[in-house]
Coordinates of C-alpha atoms and ligand atoms in Angstrom, one line a residue:
X1 CA 217.0 228.3 302.0
X2 CA 220.7 228.5 302.5
X3 CA 223.5 226.5 304.2
X4 CA 221.4 226.5 307.4
X5 CA 219.9 223.4 305.8
X6 CA 223.2 221.5 305.8
X7 CA 223.0 218.5 308.1
X8 CA 225.4 219.6 310.8
X9 CA 224.8 222.5 313.1
X10 CA 227.5 224.8 314.5
X11 CA 228.3 225.5 318.1
X12 CA 227.0 229.1 317.9
X13 CA 223.4 227.9 317.0
X14 CA 223.2 226.0 320.3
X15 CA 222.6 229.1 322.4
X16 CA 221.6 231.7 319.8
X17 CA 218.8 231.7 317.3
X18 CA 218.6 233.5 314.0
X19 CA 216.8 236.8 314.1
X20 CA 213.2 236.8 313.0
X21 CA 212.5 238.6 309.7
X22 CA 209.6 238.6 307.2
X23 CA 209.8 237.7 303.6
X24 CA 209.9 240.6 301.1
X25 CA 206.2 240.9 300.2
X26 CA 206.1 244.3 298.5
X27 CA 208.3 246.4 296.2
X28 CA 210.9 248.5 297.9
X29 CA 212.9 251.6 296.7
X30 CA 216.1 252.6 298.5
X31 CA 219.6 254.2 298.2
X32 CA 221.4 250.9 298.6
X33 CA 220.3 247.3 298.3
X34 CA 222.5 244.8 300.1
X35 CA 222.1 241.2 299.0
X36 CA 223.2 238.6 301.7
X37 CA 222.9 239.0 305.4
X38 CA 226.2 237.4 306.7
X39 CA 228.9 239.4 308.4
X40 CA 229.8 241.1 305.2
X41 CA 226.3 242.2 304.2
X42 CA 225.2 243.2 307.7
X43 CA 228.4 245.2 308.2
X44 CA 228.0 247.0 304.9
X45 CA 224.3 247.7 305.5
X46 CA 225.0 248.9 309.0
X47 CA 227.8 251.3 308.1
X48 CA 225.7 252.8 305.3
X49 CA 222.6 253.1 307.5
X50 CA 224.8 254.9 310.1
X51 CA 225.8 257.3 307.3
X52 CA 222.1 258.1 306.7
X53 CA 221.5 256.0 303.6
X54 CA 218.2 254.2 303.1
X55 CA 219.2 250.6 303.0
X56 CA 217.3 247.3 302.3
X57 CA 219.0 244.0 303.1
X58 CA 217.7 240.8 301.7
X59 CA 218.7 237.2 302.2
X60 CA 217.7 233.9 300.6
X61 CA 217.5 232.1 304.0
X62 CA 217.4 233.1 307.6
X63 CA 219.4 236.3 308.4
X64 CA 222.9 235.3 309.6
X65 CA 222.3 231.7 308.5
X66 CA 225.1 231.6 305.8
X67 CA 228.8 230.7 306.4
X68 CA 228.9 233.3 309.2
X69 CA 226.9 230.9 311.4
X70 CA 229.6 228.2 310.6
X71 CA 232.7 230.2 311.5
X72 CA 235.1 229.8 314.4
X73 CA 235.5 233.6 314.6
X74 CA 239.2 234.2 315.1
X75 CA 239.5 238.0 314.6
X76 CA 243.0 237.9 313.4
X77 CA 244.5 240.7 311.3
X78 CA 247.5 238.5 310.5
X79 CA 247.2 237.0 307.0
X80 CA 246.4 233.4 307.6
X81 CA 248.5 232.2 304.7
X82 CA 251.5 233.9 306.3
X83 CA 252.8 237.4 306.0
X84 CA 255.9 236.3 304.1
X85 CA 253.7 234.7 301.4
X86 CA 251.6 237.8 301.3
X87 CA 254.6 240.1 300.8
X88 CA 255.9 237.8 298.0
X89 CA 252.6 237.9 296.3
X90 CA 251.6 241.6 296.7
X91 CA 254.7 243.5 297.7
X92 CA 255.4 245.4 300.9
X93 CA 253.1 248.4 300.4
X94 CA 250.0 246.4 299.6
X95 CA 250.8 243.8 302.3
X96 CA 251.0 246.7 304.8
X97 CA 247.6 248.0 303.5
X98 CA 246.2 244.5 304.1
X99 CA 247.5 244.4 307.6
X100 CA 246.3 247.9 308.5
X101 CA 242.9 247.4 307.0
X102 CA 242.3 244.0 308.8
X103 CA 243.4 245.7 312.0
X104 CA 240.9 248.5 311.3
X105 CA 238.2 245.9 310.8
X106 CA 238.8 244.5 314.3
X107 CA 238.9 248.0 315.8
X108 CA 235.6 248.7 314.2
X109 CA 234.0 245.6 315.7
X110 CA 235.4 246.6 319.1
X111 CA 234.0 250.1 318.8
X112 CA 230.5 248.8 317.9
X113 CA 230.6 246.3 320.8
X114 CA 231.5 249.2 323.2
X115 CA 229.0 251.7 321.8
X116 CA 226.1 249.3 321.7
X117 CA 227.2 247.5 324.9
X118 CA 226.9 244.1 323.1
X119 CA 227.3 241.1 325.3
X120 CA 229.1 238.8 322.8
X121 CA 232.3 237.8 324.7
X122 CA 234.5 240.1 322.6
X123 CA 238.0 240.2 323.9
X124 CA 241.6 241.1 322.8
X125 CA 244.0 238.2 323.2
X126 CA 247.3 236.8 321.9
X127 CA 247.6 234.7 318.8
X128 CA 250.3 232.0 318.9
X129 CA 251.9 230.3 315.8
X130 CA 253.4 227.0 316.9
X131 CA 255.1 224.2 315.0
X132 CA 253.3 221.6 312.9
X133 CA 253.6 218.0 314.2
X134 CA 256.1 217.0 311.6
X135 CA 258.5 219.9 312.2
X136 CA 261.8 219.5 314.1
X137 CA 263.1 222.5 316.2
X138 CA 265.3 223.7 313.4
X139 CA 262.5 223.8 310.8
X140 CA 260.2 225.5 313.3
X141 CA 262.8 228.1 314.2
X142 CA 263.4 228.8 310.4
X143 CA 259.6 229.3 309.9
X144 CA 259.5 231.7 313.0
X145 CA 262.4 233.7 311.7
X146 CA 260.8 234.0 308.2
X147 CA 257.4 235.2 309.6
X148 CA 259.0 237.5 312.2
X149 CA 261.0 239.2 309.4
X150 CA 257.9 239.6 307.3
X151 CA 255.9 241.1 310.1
X152 CA 258.7 243.5 311.0
X153 CA 258.9 244.7 307.3
X154 CA 255.3 245.9 307.4
X155 CA 255.1 247.0 311.0
X156 CA 252.9 244.1 312.3
X157 CA 253.3 243.4 316.0
X158 CA 255.1 240.1 316.7
X159 CA 257.5 238.6 319.3
X160 CA 259.6 235.5 319.3
X161 CA 258.8 233.1 322.2
X162 CA 259.4 229.7 323.7
X163 CA 256.5 227.2 324.2
X164 CA 252.8 227.1 324.4
X165 CA 250.7 225.1 326.8
X166 CA 250.0 222.4 324.3
X167 CA 251.5 218.9 324.9
X168 CA 254.8 218.4 323.2
X169 CA 255.1 222.2 322.4
X170 CA 256.0 223.5 325.9
X171 CA 259.5 224.6 324.8
X172 CA 259.1 224.9 321.0
X173 CA 260.0 228.0 319.0
X174 CA 256.8 230.0 318.6
X175 CA 255.7 233.5 317.6
X176 CA 253.3 235.6 319.7
X177 CA 251.0 238.1 317.9
X178 CA 249.5 240.5 320.5
X179 CA 246.2 242.3 320.0
X180 CA 244.2 239.7 318.1
X181 CA 240.6 239.2 319.1
X182 CA 237.6 236.9 319.2
X183 CA 233.9 236.9 320.0
X184 CA 230.5 235.1 319.6
X185 CA 229.6 236.0 316.0
X186 CA 225.9 235.5 316.2
X187 CA 225.5 237.5 319.4
X188 CA 227.4 240.4 317.9
X189 CA 225.6 240.4 314.6
X190 CA 222.1 240.0 316.1
X191 CA 222.8 243.2 318.1
X192 CA 224.2 245.1 315.1
X193 CA 221.1 244.0 313.0
X194 CA 218.8 245.3 315.7
X195 CA 220.5 248.7 315.7
X196 CA 220.5 248.6 311.8
X197 CA 216.7 248.5 312.0
X198 CA 216.6 251.2 314.6
X199 CA 218.5 253.4 312.2
X200 CA 215.7 252.9 309.6
X201 CA 217.2 249.9 307.8
X202 CA 214.9 247.1 306.5
X203 CA 215.9 243.4 306.5
X204 CA 214.1 240.6 304.8
X205 CA 214.7 236.8 305.1
X206 CA 213.7 233.9 302.8
X207 CA 213.9 236.3 299.7
X208 CA 216.4 235.0 297.2
X209 CA 217.4 237.5 294.5
X210 CA 216.9 235.7 291.2
X211 CA 217.3 238.4 288.6
X212 CA 219.2 241.7 288.3
X213 CA 218.5 244.5 285.9
X214 CA 221.3 247.0 285.6
X215 CA 221.0 250.6 284.6
X216 CA 221.1 254.0 286.3
X217 CA 219.2 252.2 289.0
X218 CA 219.6 248.5 289.9
X219 CA 216.4 246.5 290.0
X220 CA 216.6 243.2 291.9
X221 CA 213.8 240.6 291.6
X222 CA 213.3 238.2 294.4
X223 CA 211.9 234.7 294.1
X224 CA 208.5 235.7 295.5
X225 CA 208.1 238.3 292.7
X226 CA 208.7 241.5 294.7
X227 CA 211.5 243.8 293.7
X228 CA 214.0 246.1 295.3
X229 CA 215.1 249.1 293.2
X230 CA 218.2 251.0 294.4
X231 CA 220.7 253.6 293.3
X232 CA 223.5 251.2 294.3
X233 CA 223.5 247.4 295.0
X234 CA 226.1 245.4 296.9
X235 CA 226.3 241.6 296.4
X236 CA 227.5 240.2 299.8
X237 CA 226.4 236.7 298.9
X238 CA 229.6 235.0 300.1
X239 CA 230.1 234.0 296.5
X240 CA 228.9 236.7 294.1
X241 CA 225.8 235.8 292.0
X242 CA 226.2 238.7 289.6
X243 CA 229.5 237.8 287.9
X244 CA 230.0 234.6 285.9
X245 CA 233.7 233.9 285.4
X246 CA 235.8 237.0 286.2
X247 CA 235.8 236.7 289.9
X248 CA 235.1 232.9 290.3
X249 CA 238.2 231.9 288.3
X250 CA 240.3 233.9 290.8
X251 CA 239.2 232.0 293.9
X252 CA 238.6 228.4 294.9
X253 CA 236.2 226.7 297.4
X254 CA 237.6 224.7 300.3
X255 CA 235.6 222.7 302.9
X256 CA 236.9 223.1 306.4
X257 CA 235.8 221.2 309.6
X258 CA 235.3 222.3 313.1
X259 CA 234.4 220.8 316.5
X260 CA 233.7 222.2 320.0
X261 CA 234.5 220.4 323.3
X262 CA 234.1 221.1 327.0
X263 CA 237.4 222.1 328.7
X264 CA 238.0 222.7 332.4
X265 CA 238.7 226.4 332.9
X266 CA 242.4 227.2 333.2
X267 CA 243.6 224.1 331.2
X268 CA 244.7 226.4 328.3
X269 CA 245.3 230.2 328.4
X270 CA 242.6 232.1 326.5
X271 CA 244.4 232.8 323.1
X272 CA 244.2 232.0 319.4
X273 CA 246.4 229.1 318.4
X274 CA 247.5 228.2 314.8
X275 CA 250.0 225.6 313.8
X276 CA 252.4 225.9 310.9
X277 CA 250.9 223.1 308.8
X278 CA 249.3 223.7 305.4
X279 CA 246.3 223.5 305.6
X280 CA 246.7 224.6 309.2
X281 CA 244.8 223.7 312.4
X282 CA 243.1 226.6 314.3
X283 CA 242.1 226.6 318.0
X284 CA 240.3 229.0 320.3
X285 CA 238.3 229.1 323.6
X286 CA 234.8 230.3 324.4
X287 CA 233.6 231.1 327.9
X288 CA 231.2 228.5 329.3
X289 CA 229.2 228.1 332.5
X290 CA 230.7 227.4 336.0
X291 CA 234.2 226.1 335.8
X292 CA 233.9 224.8 332.2
X293 CA 234.9 226.6 329.0
X294 CA 234.6 225.4 325.4
X295 CA 237.5 224.7 323.1
X296 CA 236.8 225.1 319.4
X297 CA 239.2 223.5 316.9
X298 CA 239.1 223.6 313.1
X299 CA 241.1 222.2 310.2
X300 CA 241.5 219.2 307.8
X301 CA 240.5 221.3 304.8
X302 CA 240.2 220.0 301.3
X303 CA 239.0 221.3 298.0
X304 CA 235.2 221.2 298.0
X305 CA 233.8 218.1 296.3
X306 CA 237.1 216.3 296.2
X307 CA 236.6 214.2 299.3
X308 CA 233.5 212.7 300.9
X309 CA 235.0 211.5 304.1
X310 CA 233.8 214.1 306.6
X311 CA 233.5 211.6 309.5
X312 CA 237.1 210.5 309.1
X313 CA 238.2 214.1 309.1
X314 CA 236.3 214.8 312.4
X315 CA 237.9 211.7 313.9
X316 CA 241.4 213.0 312.9
X317 CA 240.6 216.5 314.1
X318 CA 239.6 215.2 317.5
X319 CA 242.6 212.9 317.8
X320 CA 244.9 215.8 316.9
X321 CA 243.3 218.0 319.6
X322 CA 243.2 215.4 322.3
X323 CA 246.9 214.6 321.8
X324 CA 247.7 218.3 322.5
X325 CA 245.2 218.8 325.3
X326 CA 244.7 215.5 327.2
X327 CA 242.2 217.1 329.6
X328 CA 239.7 217.8 326.8
X329 CA 236.1 217.0 327.8
X330 CA 233.1 215.8 325.9
X331 CA 232.1 216.9 322.4
X332 CA 229.5 219.7 322.1
X333 CA 229.2 220.2 318.3
X334 CA 230.8 219.2 315.0
X335 CA 230.2 221.0 311.7
X336 CA 231.8 221.9 308.4
X337 CA 231.6 224.9 306.1
X338 CA 233.2 226.4 303.0
X339 CA 235.8 229.1 302.6
X340 CA 236.8 230.8 299.3
X341 CA 240.6 231.0 298.9
X342 CA 241.7 233.7 296.5
X343 CA 244.8 233.4 294.3
X344 CA 246.6 236.2 296.2
X345 CA 245.3 235.7 299.8
X346 CA 243.2 238.9 299.8
X347 CA 239.4 239.3 299.3
X348 CA 237.7 241.0 296.4
X349 CA 235.9 244.0 297.9
X350 CA 234.8 247.0 295.8
X351 CA 233.2 247.9 292.5
X352 CA 232.1 244.8 290.5
X353 CA 234.4 244.7 287.4
X354 CA 232.9 247.0 284.7
X355 CA 230.0 248.3 286.8
X356 CA 229.4 251.8 288.2
X357 CA 226.8 251.2 290.8
X358 CA 227.3 247.5 291.7
X359 CA 229.7 246.4 294.4
X360 CA 230.8 243.0 295.7
X361 CA 232.4 241.6 298.8
X362 CA 233.8 238.1 298.5
X363 CA 236.9 235.9 298.7
X364 CA 237.2 235.5 302.4
X365 CA 240.5 233.5 302.2
X366 CA 239.6 231.9 305.6
X367 CA 239.5 235.4 307.2
X368 CA 235.9 236.2 306.3
X369 CA 235.1 237.7 309.7
X370 CA 237.7 240.5 309.3
X371 CA 237.1 240.7 305.6
X372 CA 233.4 241.1 306.2
X373 CA 233.8 243.9 308.8
X374 CA 236.3 245.6 306.5
X375 CA 233.8 245.4 303.6
X376 CA 231.5 247.5 305.8
X377 CA 234.2 250.3 306.0
X378 CA 235.5 250.0 302.4
X379 CA 232.1 249.9 300.6
X380 CA 230.8 252.7 302.8
X381 CA 233.7 254.9 301.7
X382 CA 233.3 254.0 298.0
X383 CA 229.6 254.8 298.0
X384 CA 229.6 257.8 300.4
X385 CA 233.0 259.4 299.6
X386 CA 234.0 257.8 296.3
X387 CA 237.3 256.3 297.5
X388 CA 239.0 254.4 300.3
X389 CA 242.8 254.1 301.2
X390 CA 242.8 250.3 300.9
X391 CA 240.8 249.9 297.7
X392 CA 243.8 248.8 295.6
X393 CA 244.5 245.9 298.1
X394 CA 241.0 244.5 297.5
X395 CA 240.2 245.7 293.9
X396 CA 238.0 243.0 292.3
X397 CA 239.5 243.5 288.8
X398 CA 243.2 242.9 289.9
X399 CA 245.3 240.1 288.5
X400 CA 248.7 240.2 290.3
X401 CA 251.4 238.7 288.0
X402 CA 252.8 236.7 290.9
X403 CA 249.5 234.9 291.3
X404 CA 249.5 233.3 287.8
X405 CA 250.8 229.9 289.0
X406 CA 248.1 229.7 291.7
X407 CA 245.5 230.9 289.1
X408 CA 246.4 228.0 286.8
X409 CA 246.6 225.4 289.5
X410 CA 243.2 226.3 291.1
X411 CA 241.5 226.3 287.7
X412 CA 242.9 222.9 286.8
X413 CA 240.0 221.5 289.0
X414 CA 237.5 223.0 286.5
X415 CA 239.3 221.4 283.5
X416 CA 239.5 218.0 285.3
X417 CA 235.9 218.3 286.3
X418 CA 234.7 218.8 282.7
X419 CA 236.9 215.8 281.6
X420 CA 234.7 213.8 284.1
X421 CA 231.9 214.0 281.6
X422 CA 233.8 211.4 279.6
X423 CA 234.2 209.0 282.5
X424 CA 231.6 206.4 283.6
X425 CA 229.2 207.2 286.5
X426 CA 230.0 206.3 290.1
X427 CA 226.8 204.2 290.7
X428 CA 225.2 201.5 288.6
X429 CA 221.6 201.9 289.6
X430 CA 219.5 204.4 291.7
X431 CA 218.0 201.5 293.6
X432 CA 221.5 200.7 295.1
X433 CA 221.7 204.2 296.8
X434 CA 221.2 203.9 300.6
X435 CA 219.5 206.5 302.8
X436 CA 221.9 209.4 303.3
X437 CA 224.1 208.5 300.3
X438 CA 224.4 209.8 296.7
X439 CA 226.5 209.5 293.6
X440 CA 226.7 210.2 289.9
X441 CA 224.7 207.9 287.6
X442 CA 225.4 207.6 283.8
X443 CA 222.2 207.3 281.8
X444 CA 222.9 207.3 278.0
X445 CA 225.0 210.3 277.3
X446 CA 223.8 212.2 280.4
X447 CA 225.0 212.3 284.0
X448 CA 222.6 212.4 286.9
X449 CA 223.0 213.4 290.6
X450 CA 221.1 210.7 292.4
X451 CA 220.7 210.6 296.2
X452 CA 218.4 209.2 298.8
X453 CA 217.7 211.5 301.7
X454 CA 217.8 210.3 305.3
X455 CA 214.0 209.7 305.2
X456 CA 214.5 207.3 302.3
X457 CA 213.2 209.5 299.5
X458 CA 215.1 209.2 296.2
X459 CA 216.0 212.4 294.3
X460 CA 217.4 212.5 290.7
X461 CA 218.6 215.6 288.9
X462 CA 221.0 216.5 286.2
X463 CA 224.5 216.4 287.6
X464 CA 225.4 219.7 285.9
X465 CA 225.8 222.6 288.3
X466 CA 223.5 225.4 287.1
X467 CA 226.3 228.0 287.5
X468 CA 228.6 226.9 284.6
X469 CA 228.0 223.2 284.2
X470 CA 230.6 221.4 286.3
X471 CA 229.6 218.0 287.7
X472 CA 228.4 218.2 291.4
X473 CA 229.6 215.8 294.1
X474 CA 227.7 214.3 296.9
X475 CA 228.6 215.3 300.5
X476 CA 227.4 212.7 303.0
X477 CA 228.3 214.7 306.0
X478 CA 226.2 217.7 305.0
X479 CA 223.6 215.8 302.9
X480 CA 224.1 218.1 299.9
X481 CA 225.7 218.4 296.5
X482 CA 228.9 220.4 296.4
X483 CA 230.4 221.9 293.2
X484 CA 234.2 221.7 293.2
X485 CA 234.6 224.4 290.6
X486 CA 233.3 227.5 292.3
X487 CA 231.5 226.3 295.4
X488 CA 227.8 226.2 294.7
X489 CA 225.9 223.9 296.9
X490 CA 222.5 222.2 296.4
X491 CA 220.1 220.4 298.8
X492 CA 219.2 216.7 298.1
X493 CA 216.0 218.0 296.4
X494 CA 218.1 220.3 294.1
X495 CA 217.3 223.6 295.8
X496 CA 220.2 226.1 295.9
X497 CA 221.9 226.4 299.3
X498 CA 224.9 228.5 298.3
X499 CA 226.0 230.5 295.3
X500 CA 227.2 231.4 292.8
X501 CA 224.4 229.2 291.4
X502 CA 221.0 230.9 291.4
X503 CA 218.9 228.2 289.8
X504 CA 218.1 224.8 291.4
X505 CA 219.5 221.6 289.8
X506 CA 217.3 220.7 286.8
Ligands
FAD1 C1 234.5 226.2 309.8 C2 234.8 227.6 309.4 C3 235.7 228.3 310.2 C4 236.0 229.7 309.9 N1 236.8 230.3 310.8 C5 237.1 231.6 310.5 C6 237.8 232.4 311.5 O1 238.2 231.9 312.5 N2 238.0 233.7 311.2 C7 237.6 234.3 310.1 O2 237.8 235.5 309.9 N3 236.9 233.6 309.2 C8 236.6 232.3 309.4 N4 235.8 231.6 308.5 C9 235.3 232.3 307.3 C10 234.1 233.2 307.6 O3 233.3 232.6 308.6 C11 233.3 233.4 306.4 O4 234.1 233.8 305.4 C12 232.3 234.5 306.6 O5 231.4 234.2 307.6 C13 231.6 234.8 305.3 O6 230.7 235.8 305.5 P1 229.8 236.4 304.3 O7 228.9 237.5 304.9 O8 230.7 236.7 303.2 O9 229.0 235.1 303.8 P2 227.7 234.4 304.5 O10 227.7 234.4 305.9 O11 227.6 233.1 303.8 O12 226.5 235.3 304.0 C14 226.1 235.4 302.7 C15 224.6 235.4 302.7 O13 224.1 235.6 301.3 C16 222.9 235.0 301.2 N5 222.6 234.8 299.8 C17 223.3 234.0 298.9 N6 222.7 234.1 297.7 C18 221.7 234.9 297.8 C19 220.7 235.4 296.9 N7 220.6 235.0 295.6 N8 219.7 236.2 297.3 C20 219.7 236.6 298.6 N9 220.7 236.2 299.5 C21 221.6 235.4 299.1 C22 223.1 233.7 301.9 O14 221.9 233.1 302.3 C23 224.0 234.1 303.1 O15 223.2 234.3 304.3 C24 235.5 230.3 308.8 C25 234.6 229.6 308.0 C26 234.3 228.3 308.3 C27 233.3 227.5 307.4
FES2 S1 229.9 226.7 291.0 FE1 230.6 227.2 289.0 S2 230.2 225.5 287.8 FE2 229.4 225.0 289.8

């Protein structure tokens, strides 16, 4: 089970199914075990298989059914928190390394698409940064100048421009970033997985890793009892399940919302669109049949577990989009997912702190598609060659001094959450909980997560997240419990949907 069991279904799953794979039913020995079959795990497993390594890939749910199936798949090497913020945080040299490496990740995807002749709508296109609704022309021009100067400092391609084809922004100051890209993520990854298996790689679904024994070799035990023993192991579980605090205190989970609509072809040029708000809205197109394409919009992010108003957020997202594109057609899909924002805007990809033969790839920072493909290149180099030119940018054990303020503010959520143990519960009695709803019930000194699933069955578990004990929060839109501290998710019946938790709610 994984986030495929959330209530909403993404646009990509309408026309593409998850690849079939069996459960791990016997012990396996290999050079590299990769845990997690999203874009990060599949890219890592594939690059290592191409280099002749014997690789076993395992996933707790269907292959590709994690956050990768909930993405909007902008392949944008530009730091989505802004290049000026990235330079302030990491300095020019590391910001340049970030930019180059993210570009290399997109190039790598493009090469695989060409070599394997993958029919996944991959294309290069422009990315446009346009003003937030509240900005006047002066404010927008100031923001453009700041980001232009930052891009110029580190050699990223950018041009000043005037206007995009979005209502009210036809003559606004904008920036154009050439050479971005996009694709259909599931079509791409299905083809890569198929070639991974042709190269001798083995992939298993519905096999959650529940125990890790470390030594000269790493031994992973899956929930069915079978094991994978490997010289090296890579945790590409979106949120690492092998580290307790070190990494999780340096990133924070945010829920983000997306919708897909029909749009008459030609209404909007095929490009990536991002506004200058924080959190920002993101828009792209996808080819459709006949004279119809699809427009995919995302945004309205909030810290996971700190809001339970998904329907209102979808309404706001749709209203925002229709105001900018009055010709928008009918809705095709609505869904949400989680991103992990790191304190310094870059992912954590490399050797797990203090470990010789265990690696992690996490901290997507809203750019998990490019981070995932990059993890394939970087971890391949660390395992095969011992080093990679960009390892300092993504070093999991880093703690940049400029990130201390963000470190403290993101970890306040955890402090506030533990203080919640002293507050009364949200609901008075389990009987009052309606189908599809849930809340925290105080019973004596204990707190319980109580929900009634849409079929009317009542579920009651301890409200303590099995990762580090924060109080979980009900998510009516996705019919699951979200942990605001580090992003674990649990189904109504307590089963784990997303790490870092490994054990179900008690
Ligand atoms: C709405 C939305 C829009 C987004 N838009 C963009 C975008 O435009 N561009 C971009 O670059 N990024 C975007 N992202 C982010 C990006 O999609 C994700 O960061 C990326 O897909 C994460 O890939 P992953 O491989 O790290 O994780 P996942 O795809 O979640 O894969 C991790 C896998 O690990 C498995 N797993 C977990 N625990 C275990 C265990 N114990 N044992 C075995 N397996 C386990 C899970 O089942 C899962 O399949 C978006 C995300 C969302 C939600
Ligand atoms: S995810 Fe860490 S305490 Fe819940």
